[in-house]
Amino acid sequence: MLVKEIEKKMKILIKIGRALLVAAFWIAVWALAAHQFGKPLLFPSPISVLKTFGELLQTKEFYIVTGRSIGNILFGTLSAILCACALAAVTYKIRFVHELTHPVMAVVKATPVASFIILMLLFLGPAKIPSFITFLIVLPIVWTNLDQGITSINPQLSEVVQMYRFSLPKRFRVLIFPSIKPYFLSACKTAIGLAWKAGVAAEIIAMPPDTIGTMIGEAKLYIMSAEMFAWTLTVVLLSLVIEFGVSYLFKKIDGTIPAKEVG
């Protein structure tokens, strides 16, 4: 057991070491490109961006802005997931509703995000755009996967459940949930990553007050490249944190993390 634990820790250290080497390589490329370009006002160096990022971390505004962006995107994402679950149940029971819903979801997935943002600016205020766009991005992804998961339920098992007259909660626990869980988790993992990017893009175009996208847009407008890169770095770091958190949470839900690691 001790040898296995050591091997496991070594593999983690090697993985971290490789990631750090890759990061160091691209930072060096960035620094060399900035030096060759020779215009720090337009293309700042990594040191300048990190210095600006450190200054942002010391301000109250940074946490208000990031908190508002995360809140807007999280609200849109959770609303879409809940709506998709309810809609999947309805479309499974009523096939006519499914026929009506499917082309709408296809159109939403095929339409560029920027088109929705510009269109919705005519009807909604800028503050509501990020949550709404996030909702539109997440809803069709989750609904489509849940629809596939429900239709993949083994009909023979479904007949057994009906024959023994299981209650709805028990039917959901022993048949429906195990069948749709892989589809649901996969959809959520994909949708959350896309939701974060689409939400920030909506903020850049709509420019609601006190959001990350607005800060990026204003920095670009006033040619404050170091600030623009620093806020972009914030988006990337938050994206990595969200991706890691979602992956860990879903592994925990899926039962792939040992109990001693979870506790």
PDB file of C-alpha atoms in Angstrom:
ATOM      1  CA  MET A   1       0.000   0.000   0.000  1.00  0.00           C
ATOM      2  CA  LEU A   2       2.834   2.399   0.856  1.00  0.00           C
ATOM      3  CA  VAL A   3       4.510   1.782  -2.504  1.00  0.00           C
ATOM      4  CA  LYS A   4       1.251   2.455  -4.341  1.00  0.00           C
ATOM      5  CA  GLU A   5       0.734   5.685  -2.424  1.00  0.00           C
ATOM      6  CA  ILE A   6       4.277   6.817  -3.294  1.00  0.00           C
ATOM      7  CA  GLU A   7       3.755   5.933  -6.969  1.00  0.00           C
ATOM      8  CA  LYS A   8       0.479   7.821  -6.987  1.00  0.00           C
ATOM      9  CA  LYS A   9       2.085  10.925  -5.478  1.00  0.00           C
ATOM     10  CA  MET A  10       4.978  10.695  -7.925  1.00  0.00           C
ATOM     11  CA  LYS A  11       2.583  10.578 -10.860  1.00  0.00           C
ATOM     12  CA  ILE A  12       0.792  13.677  -9.519  1.00  0.00           C
ATOM     13  CA  LEU A  13       4.104  15.513  -9.071  1.00  0.00           C
ATOM     14  CA  ILE A  14       5.217  14.565 -12.597  1.00  0.00           C
ATOM     15  CA  LYS A  15       1.890  15.775 -14.001  1.00  0.00           C
ATOM     16  CA  ILE A  16       2.201  19.084 -12.131  1.00  0.00           C
ATOM     17  CA  GLY A  17       5.818  19.432 -13.261  1.00  0.00           C
ATOM     18  CA  ARG A  18       4.855  18.944 -16.908  1.00  0.00           C
ATOM     19  CA  ALA A  19       2.048  21.474 -16.587  1.00  0.00           C
ATOM     20  CA  LEU A  20       4.453  24.017 -15.087  1.00  0.00           C
ATOM     21  CA  LEU A  21       6.974  23.417 -17.876  1.00  0.00           C
ATOM     22  CA  VAL A  22       4.295  23.932 -20.528  1.00  0.00           C
ATOM     23  CA  ALA A  23       3.145  27.119 -18.799  1.00  0.00           C
ATOM     24  CA  ALA A  24       6.744  28.363 -18.532  1.00  0.00           C
ATOM     25  CA  PHE A  25       7.319  27.690 -22.229  1.00  0.00           C
ATOM     26  CA  TRP A  26       4.313  29.725 -23.359  1.00  0.00           C
ATOM     27  CA  ILE A  27       5.064  32.547 -20.927  1.00  0.00           C
ATOM     28  CA  ALA A  28       8.566  32.692 -22.408  1.00  0.00           C
ATOM     29  CA  VAL A  29       7.078  32.835 -25.918  1.00  0.00           C
ATOM     30  CA  TRP A  30       4.770  35.638 -24.754  1.00  0.00           C
ATOM     31  CA  ALA A  31       7.676  37.569 -23.199  1.00  0.00           C
ATOM     32  CA  LEU A  32       9.796  37.177 -26.346  1.00  0.00           C
ATOM     33  CA  ALA A  33       6.928  38.294 -28.589  1.00  0.00           C
ATOM     34  CA  ALA A  34       6.254  41.340 -26.394  1.00  0.00           C
ATOM     35  CA  HIS A  35       9.960  42.233 -26.474  1.00  0.00           C
ATOM     36  CA  GLN A  36      10.128  41.907 -30.268  1.00  0.00           C
ATOM     37  CA  PHE A  37       6.934  43.916 -30.742  1.00  0.00           C
ATOM     38  CA  GLY A  38       8.403  46.684 -28.630  1.00  0.00           C
ATOM     39  CA  LYS A  39       5.133  48.500 -27.861  1.00  0.00           C
ATOM     40  CA  PRO A  40       4.111  47.725 -24.273  1.00  0.00           C
ATOM     41  CA  LEU A  41       1.098  50.028 -24.550  1.00  0.00           C
ATOM     42  CA  LEU A  42      -0.413  47.657 -27.114  1.00  0.00           C
ATOM     43  CA  PHE A  43       1.243  44.334 -26.228  1.00  0.00           C
ATOM     44  CA  PRO A  44       2.322  44.241 -22.556  1.00  0.00           C
ATOM     45  CA  SER A  45       4.856  41.794 -21.159  1.00  0.00           C
ATOM     46  CA  PRO A  46       3.904  38.976 -18.744  1.00  0.00           C
ATOM     47  CA  ILE A  47       5.569  40.857 -15.870  1.00  0.00           C
ATOM     48  CA  SER A  48       3.471  43.963 -16.576  1.00  0.00           C
ATOM     49  CA  VAL A  49       0.262  41.931 -16.747  1.00  0.00           C
ATOM     50  CA  LEU A  50       1.039  40.020 -13.545  1.00  0.00           C
ATOM     51  CA  LYS A  51       1.843  43.280 -11.780  1.00  0.00           C
ATOM     52  CA  THR A  52      -1.484  44.749 -12.889  1.00  0.00           C
ATOM     53  CA  PHE A  53      -3.278  41.539 -11.900  1.00  0.00           C
ATOM     54  CA  GLY A  54      -1.702  41.736  -8.439  1.00  0.00           C
ATOM     55  CA  GLU A  55      -2.890  45.335  -8.105  1.00  0.00           C
ATOM     56  CA  LEU A  56      -6.408  44.300  -9.086  1.00  0.00           C
ATOM     57  CA  LEU A  57      -6.416  41.605  -6.414  1.00  0.00           C
ATOM     58  CA  GLN A  58      -5.831  44.278  -3.779  1.00  0.00           C
ATOM     59  CA  THR A  59      -8.917  46.287  -4.746  1.00  0.00           C
ATOM     60  CA  LYS A  60     -12.476  45.834  -3.511  1.00  0.00           C
ATOM     61  CA  GLU A  61     -13.769  46.424  -7.026  1.00  0.00           C
ATOM     62  CA  PHE A  62     -12.118  43.225  -8.292  1.00  0.00           C
ATOM     63  CA  TYR A  63     -14.181  41.001  -5.998  1.00  0.00           C
ATOM     64  CA  ILE A  64     -17.407  42.916  -6.653  1.00  0.00           C
ATOM     65  CA  VAL A  65     -16.902  42.603 -10.418  1.00  0.00           C
ATOM     66  CA  THR A  66     -15.938  38.911 -10.406  1.00  0.00           C
ATOM     67  CA  GLY A  67     -18.701  38.081  -7.944  1.00  0.00           C
ATOM     68  CA  ARG A  68     -21.331  39.769 -10.096  1.00  0.00           C
ATOM     69  CA  SER A  69     -20.150  37.993 -13.253  1.00  0.00           C
ATOM     70  CA  ILE A  70     -20.093  34.607 -11.531  1.00  0.00           C
ATOM     71  CA  GLY A  71     -23.535  35.259 -10.034  1.00  0.00           C
ATOM     72  CA  ASN A  72     -25.083  36.245 -13.372  1.00  0.00           C
ATOM     73  CA  ILE A  73     -23.669  33.223 -15.197  1.00  0.00           C
ATOM     74  CA  LEU A  74     -24.465  30.826 -12.350  1.00  0.00           C
ATOM     75  CA  PHE A  75     -28.074  32.043 -12.216  1.00  0.00           C
ATOM     76  CA  GLY A  76     -28.533  31.527 -15.953  1.00  0.00           C
ATOM     77  CA  THR A  77     -26.871  28.103 -15.841  1.00  0.00           C
ATOM     78  CA  LEU A  78     -28.891  26.721 -12.913  1.00  0.00           C
ATOM     79  CA  SER A  79     -32.139  28.122 -14.346  1.00  0.00           C
ATOM     80  CA  ALA A  80     -31.430  26.436 -17.681  1.00  0.00           C
ATOM     81  CA  ILE A  81     -30.589  23.092 -16.064  1.00  0.00           C
ATOM     82  CA  LEU A  82     -33.803  23.078 -14.010  1.00  0.00           C
ATOM     83  CA  CYS A  83     -35.864  24.144 -17.025  1.00  0.00           C
ATOM     84  CA  ALA A  84     -34.222  21.490 -19.219  1.00  0.00           C
ATOM     85  CA  CYS A  85     -35.013  18.754 -16.686  1.00  0.00           C
ATOM     86  CA  ALA A  86     -38.669  19.790 -16.479  1.00  0.00           C
ATOM     87  CA  LEU A  87     -38.934  20.163 -20.258  1.00  0.00           C
ATOM     88  CA  ALA A  88     -37.335  16.742 -20.855  1.00  0.00           C
ATOM     89  CA  ALA A  89     -39.942  15.120 -18.610  1.00  0.00           C
ATOM     90  CA  VAL A  90     -42.775  16.863 -20.463  1.00  0.00           C
ATOM     91  CA  THR A  91     -41.443  16.113 -23.951  1.00  0.00           C
ATOM     92  CA  TYR A  92     -40.960  12.458 -23.014  1.00  0.00           C
ATOM     93  CA  LYS A  93     -44.562  12.120 -21.883  1.00  0.00           C
ATOM     94  CA  ILE A  94     -46.123  14.247 -24.645  1.00  0.00           C
ATOM     95  CA  ARG A  95     -44.544  13.500 -28.021  1.00  0.00           C
ATOM     96  CA  PHE A  96     -46.307  16.377 -29.741  1.00  0.00           C
ATOM     97  CA  VAL A  97     -44.554  18.805 -27.406  1.00  0.00           C
ATOM     98  CA  HIS A  98     -41.294  17.031 -28.292  1.00  0.00           C
ATOM     99  CA  GLU A  99     -41.942  17.626 -32.000  1.00  0.00           C
ATOM    100  CA  LEU A 100     -42.552  21.304 -31.288  1.00  0.00           C
ATOM    101  CA  THR A 101     -39.487  21.674 -29.043  1.00  0.00           C
ATOM    102  CA  HIS A 102     -36.861  19.885 -31.124  1.00  0.00           C
ATOM    103  CA  PRO A 103     -36.633  22.406 -34.028  1.00  0.00           C
ATOM    104  CA  VAL A 104     -36.519  25.323 -31.574  1.00  0.00           C
ATOM    105  CA  MET A 105     -33.555  23.775 -29.765  1.00  0.00           C
ATOM    106  CA  ALA A 106     -31.834  23.121 -33.087  1.00  0.00           C
ATOM    107  CA  VAL A 107     -32.251  26.765 -34.098  1.00  0.00           C
ATOM    108  CA  VAL A 108     -30.938  28.013 -30.736  1.00  0.00           C
ATOM    109  CA  LYS A 109     -27.844  25.794 -31.003  1.00  0.00           C
ATOM    110  CA  ALA A 110     -27.182  26.849 -34.593  1.00  0.00           C
ATOM    111  CA  THR A 111     -27.602  30.618 -34.100  1.00  0.00           C
ATOM    112  CA  PRO A 112     -24.423  32.587 -33.255  1.00  0.00           C
ATOM    113  CA  VAL A 113     -24.285  33.898 -29.697  1.00  0.00           C
ATOM    114  CA  ALA A 114     -23.533  37.431 -30.901  1.00  0.00           C
ATOM    115  CA  SER A 115     -26.809  37.495 -32.848  1.00  0.00           C
ATOM    116  CA  PHE A 116     -28.810  36.656 -29.734  1.00  0.00           C
ATOM    117  CA  ILE A 117     -26.925  39.262 -27.704  1.00  0.00           C
ATOM    118  CA  ILE A 118     -27.595  42.057 -30.198  1.00  0.00           C
ATOM    119  CA  LEU A 119     -31.222  41.003 -30.649  1.00  0.00           C
ATOM    120  CA  MET A 120     -31.921  40.747 -26.928  1.00  0.00           C
ATOM    121  CA  LEU A 121     -30.393  44.166 -26.291  1.00  0.00           C
ATOM    122  CA  LEU A 122     -33.478  45.550 -28.025  1.00  0.00           C
ATOM    123  CA  PHE A 123     -35.802  43.903 -25.481  1.00  0.00           C
ATOM    124  CA  LEU A 124     -33.763  43.418 -22.295  1.00  0.00           C
ATOM    125  CA  GLY A 125     -31.524  45.741 -20.342  1.00  0.00           C
ATOM    126  CA  PRO A 126     -27.753  45.130 -20.447  1.00  0.00           C
ATOM    127  CA  ALA A 127     -27.773  43.782 -16.877  1.00  0.00           C
ATOM    128  CA  LYS A 128     -30.028  40.841 -17.860  1.00  0.00           C
ATOM    129  CA  ILE A 129     -28.181  39.871 -21.030  1.00  0.00           C
ATOM    130  CA  PRO A 130     -25.411  37.630 -19.495  1.00  0.00           C
ATOM    131  CA  SER A 131     -27.891  35.475 -17.551  1.00  0.00           C
ATOM    132  CA  PHE A 132     -30.235  35.198 -20.533  1.00  0.00           C
ATOM    133  CA  ILE A 133     -27.482  34.266 -22.977  1.00  0.00           C
ATOM    134  CA  THR A 134     -26.123  31.706 -20.528  1.00  0.00           C
ATOM    135  CA  PHE A 135     -29.633  30.269 -20.248  1.00  0.00           C
ATOM    136  CA  LEU A 136     -29.897  29.956 -24.037  1.00  0.00           C
ATOM    137  CA  ILE A 137     -26.520  28.240 -24.303  1.00  0.00           C
ATOM    138  CA  VAL A 138     -27.136  25.684 -21.549  1.00  0.00           C
ATOM    139  CA  LEU A 139     -30.799  24.800 -22.165  1.00  0.00           C
ATOM    140  CA  PRO A 140     -30.521  22.986 -25.537  1.00  0.00           C
ATOM    141  CA  ILE A 141     -27.366  21.100 -24.513  1.00  0.00           C
ATOM    142  CA  VAL A 142     -28.880  19.696 -21.321  1.00  0.00           C
ATOM    143  CA  TRP A 143     -32.286  19.037 -22.860  1.00  0.00           C
ATOM    144  CA  THR A 144     -30.815  17.184 -25.868  1.00  0.00           C
ATOM    145  CA  ASN A 145     -28.687  14.930 -23.671  1.00  0.00           C
ATOM    146  CA  LEU A 146     -31.530  14.223 -21.252  1.00  0.00           C
ATOM    147  CA  ASP A 147     -33.800  13.405 -24.185  1.00  0.00           C
ATOM    148  CA  GLN A 148     -31.220  10.924 -25.478  1.00  0.00           C
ATOM    149  CA  GLY A 149     -30.789   9.464 -22.001  1.00  0.00           C
ATOM    150  CA  ILE A 150     -34.514   8.946 -21.508  1.00  0.00           C
ATOM    151  CA  THR A 151     -34.979   7.316 -24.907  1.00  0.00           C
ATOM    152  CA  SER A 152     -32.069   4.960 -24.144  1.00  0.00           C
ATOM    153  CA  ILE A 153     -33.831   3.429 -21.133  1.00  0.00           C
ATOM    154  CA  ASN A 154     -34.041  -0.325 -21.530  1.00  0.00           C
ATOM    155  CA  PRO A 155     -37.666  -1.104 -22.513  1.00  0.00           C
ATOM    156  CA  GLN A 156     -37.506  -4.539 -20.862  1.00  0.00           C
ATOM    157  CA  LEU A 157     -36.512  -2.993 -17.526  1.00  0.00           C
ATOM    158  CA  SER A 158     -39.270  -0.444 -17.993  1.00  0.00           C
ATOM    159  CA  GLU A 159     -41.797  -3.265 -18.437  1.00  0.00           C
ATOM    160  CA  VAL A 160     -40.555  -4.955 -15.253  1.00  0.00           C
ATOM    161  CA  VAL A 161     -40.944  -1.717 -13.303  1.00  0.00           C
ATOM    162  CA  GLN A 162     -44.471  -1.274 -14.617  1.00  0.00           C
ATOM    163  CA  MET A 163     -45.349  -4.905 -13.907  1.00  0.00           C
ATOM    164  CA  TYR A 164     -44.321  -4.564 -10.246  1.00  0.00           C
ATOM    165  CA  ARG A 165     -46.055  -1.186 -10.047  1.00  0.00           C
ATOM    166  CA  PHE A 166     -43.154   0.755  -8.593  1.00  0.00           C
ATOM    167  CA  SER A 167     -44.014   4.168  -7.237  1.00  0.00           C
ATOM    168  CA  LEU A 168     -42.753   7.171  -9.204  1.00  0.00           C
ATOM    169  CA  PRO A 169     -39.934   8.002  -6.721  1.00  0.00           C
ATOM    170  CA  LYS A 170     -38.754   4.387  -6.707  1.00  0.00           C
ATOM    171  CA  ARG A 171     -39.024   4.159 -10.493  1.00  0.00           C
ATOM    172  CA  PHE A 172     -36.895   7.273 -10.794  1.00  0.00           C
ATOM    173  CA  ARG A 173     -34.313   5.936  -8.319  1.00  0.00           C
ATOM    174  CA  VAL A 174     -33.865   2.433  -9.732  1.00  0.00           C
ATOM    175  CA  LEU A 175     -34.486   2.962 -13.450  1.00  0.00           C
ATOM    176  CA  ILE A 176     -34.618   6.519 -14.762  1.00  0.00           C
ATOM    177  CA  PHE A 177     -31.792   8.183 -12.835  1.00  0.00           C
ATOM    178  CA  PRO A 178     -29.168   5.453 -13.466  1.00  0.00           C
ATOM    179  CA  SER A 179     -30.006   5.567 -17.179  1.00  0.00           C
ATOM    180  CA  ILE A 180     -29.852   9.339 -17.637  1.00  0.00           C
ATOM    181  CA  LYS A 181     -27.036  10.123 -15.167  1.00  0.00           C
ATOM    182  CA  PRO A 182     -24.131   9.756 -17.656  1.00  0.00           C
ATOM    183  CA  TYR A 183     -25.968  11.906 -20.214  1.00  0.00           C
ATOM    184  CA  PHE A 184     -26.877  14.519 -17.602  1.00  0.00           C
ATOM    185  CA  LEU A 185     -23.385  14.815 -16.119  1.00  0.00           C
ATOM    186  CA  SER A 186     -21.773  14.991 -19.549  1.00  0.00           C
ATOM    187  CA  ALA A 187     -24.208  17.714 -20.630  1.00  0.00           C
ATOM    188  CA  CYS A 188     -23.664  19.775 -17.501  1.00  0.00           C
ATOM    189  CA  LYS A 189     -19.882  19.557 -17.756  1.00  0.00           C
ATOM    190  CA  THR A 190     -19.943  20.705 -21.383  1.00  0.00           C
ATOM    191  CA  ALA A 191     -22.600  23.364 -20.825  1.00  0.00           C
ATOM    192  CA  ILE A 192     -20.944  24.982 -17.805  1.00  0.00           C
ATOM    193  CA  GLY A 193     -17.695  25.535 -19.694  1.00  0.00           C
ATOM    194  CA  LEU A 194     -19.528  27.056 -22.654  1.00  0.00           C
ATOM    195  CA  ALA A 195     -21.770  29.100 -20.368  1.00  0.00           C
ATOM    196  CA  TRP A 196     -18.809  30.846 -18.755  1.00  0.00           C
ATOM    197  CA  LYS A 197     -17.294  31.838 -22.111  1.00  0.00           C
ATOM    198  CA  ALA A 198     -20.641  32.913 -23.582  1.00  0.00           C
ATOM    199  CA  GLY A 199     -21.551  34.857 -20.463  1.00  0.00           C
ATOM    200  CA  VAL A 200     -18.322  36.869 -20.534  1.00  0.00           C
ATOM    201  CA  ALA A 201     -18.743  37.457 -24.286  1.00  0.00           C
ATOM    202  CA  ALA A 202     -22.253  38.777 -23.599  1.00  0.00           C
ATOM    203  CA  GLU A 203     -20.825  41.121 -20.968  1.00  0.00           C
ATOM    204  CA  ILE A 204     -18.232  42.473 -23.418  1.00  0.00           C
ATOM    205  CA  ILE A 205     -20.934  43.308 -25.991  1.00  0.00           C
ATOM    206  CA  ALA A 206     -23.753  44.417 -23.661  1.00  0.00           C
ATOM    207  CA  MET A 207     -21.409  46.016 -21.077  1.00  0.00           C
ATOM    208  CA  PRO A 208     -23.594  45.749 -17.968  1.00  0.00           C
ATOM    209  CA  PRO A 209     -22.135  47.650 -14.988  1.00  0.00           C
ATOM    210  CA  ASP A 210     -19.507  46.058 -12.740  1.00  0.00           C
ATOM    211  CA  THR A 211     -18.800  42.868 -14.692  1.00  0.00           C
ATOM    212  CA  ILE A 212     -15.612  41.286 -16.036  1.00  0.00           C
ATOM    213  CA  GLY A 213     -16.678  41.663 -19.664  1.00  0.00           C
ATOM    214  CA  THR A 214     -17.351  45.356 -19.166  1.00  0.00           C
ATOM    215  CA  MET A 215     -13.913  45.823 -17.630  1.00  0.00           C
ATOM    216  CA  ILE A 216     -12.324  44.105 -20.635  1.00  0.00           C
ATOM    217  CA  GLY A 217     -14.367  46.240 -23.031  1.00  0.00           C
ATOM    218  CA  GLU A 218     -13.494  49.484 -21.263  1.00  0.00           C
ATOM    219  CA  ALA A 219      -9.809  48.564 -21.073  1.00  0.00           C
ATOM    220  CA  LYS A 220      -9.827  47.890 -24.826  1.00  0.00           C
ATOM    221  CA  LEU A 221     -11.691  51.151 -25.509  1.00  0.00           C
ATOM    222  CA  TYR A 222      -9.167  53.253 -23.579  1.00  0.00           C
ATOM    223  CA  ILE A 223      -6.161  51.224 -24.837  1.00  0.00           C
ATOM    224  CA  MET A 224      -5.247  49.973 -21.354  1.00  0.00           C
ATOM    225  CA  SER A 225      -3.706  46.748 -22.608  1.00  0.00           C
ATOM    226  CA  ALA A 226      -2.214  45.628 -19.290  1.00  0.00           C
ATOM    227  CA  GLU A 227      -5.634  45.909 -17.610  1.00  0.00           C
ATOM    228  CA  MET A 228      -7.295  44.121 -20.525  1.00  0.00           C
ATOM    229  CA  PHE A 229      -4.798  41.252 -20.324  1.00  0.00           C
ATOM    230  CA  ALA A 230      -5.147  41.140 -16.524  1.00  0.00           C
ATOM    231  CA  TRP A 231      -8.933  40.838 -16.694  1.00  0.00           C
ATOM    232  CA  THR A 232      -8.583  38.238 -19.452  1.00  0.00           C
ATOM    233  CA  LEU A 233      -6.199  36.332 -17.171  1.00  0.00           C
ATOM    234  CA  THR A 234      -8.914  36.500 -14.517  1.00  0.00           C
ATOM    235  CA  VAL A 235     -11.375  34.905 -16.957  1.00  0.00           C
ATOM    236  CA  VAL A 236      -8.920  32.106 -17.767  1.00  0.00           C
ATOM    237  CA  LEU A 237      -8.090  31.386 -14.118  1.00  0.00           C
ATOM    238  CA  LEU A 238     -11.747  31.372 -13.091  1.00  0.00           C
ATOM    239  CA  SER A 239     -12.521  29.091 -16.033  1.00  0.00           C
ATOM    240  CA  LEU A 240      -9.859  26.624 -14.848  1.00  0.00           C
ATOM    241  CA  VAL A 241     -11.155  26.772 -11.273  1.00  0.00           C
ATOM    242  CA  ILE A 242     -14.740  26.217 -12.414  1.00  0.00           C
ATOM    243  CA  GLU A 243     -13.716  23.346 -14.698  1.00  0.00           C
ATOM    244  CA  PHE A 244     -11.724  21.674 -11.920  1.00  0.00           C
ATOM    245  CA  GLY A 245     -14.530  22.188  -9.400  1.00  0.00           C
ATOM    246  CA  VAL A 246     -17.186  20.811 -11.727  1.00  0.00           C
ATOM    247  CA  SER A 247     -15.026  17.788 -12.637  1.00  0.00           C
ATOM    248  CA  TYR A 248     -14.371  17.025  -8.973  1.00  0.00           C
ATOM    249  CA  LEU A 249     -18.053  17.446  -8.072  1.00  0.00           C
ATOM    250  CA  PHE A 250     -19.203  15.173 -10.879  1.00  0.00           C
ATOM    251  CA  LYS A 251     -16.637  12.523  -9.980  1.00  0.00           C
ATOM    252  CA  LYS A 252     -17.960  12.683  -6.442  1.00  0.00           C
ATOM    253  CA  ILE A 253     -21.546  12.329  -7.661  1.00  0.00           C
ATOM    254  CA  ASP A 254     -20.559   9.513  -9.995  1.00  0.00           C
ATOM    255  CA  GLY A 255     -18.858   7.668  -7.141  1.00  0.00           C
ATOM    256  CA  THR A 256     -15.403   7.545  -8.739  1.00  0.00           C
ATOM    257  CA  ILE A 257     -13.631   9.345  -5.877  1.00  0.00           C
ATOM    258  CA  PRO A 258     -12.709   7.104  -2.936  1.00  0.00           C
ATOM    259  CA  ALA A 259     -14.597   7.840   0.284  1.00  0.00           C
ATOM    260  CA  LYS A 260     -11.457   8.898   2.174  1.00  0.00           C
ATOM    261  CA  GLU A 261     -10.781  11.605  -0.443  1.00  0.00           C
ATOM    262  CA  VAL A 262     -14.341  12.871  -0.368  1.00  0.00           C
ATOM    263  CA  GLY A 263     -14.528  13.123   3.400  1.00  0.00           C
TER     264      GLY A 263
END
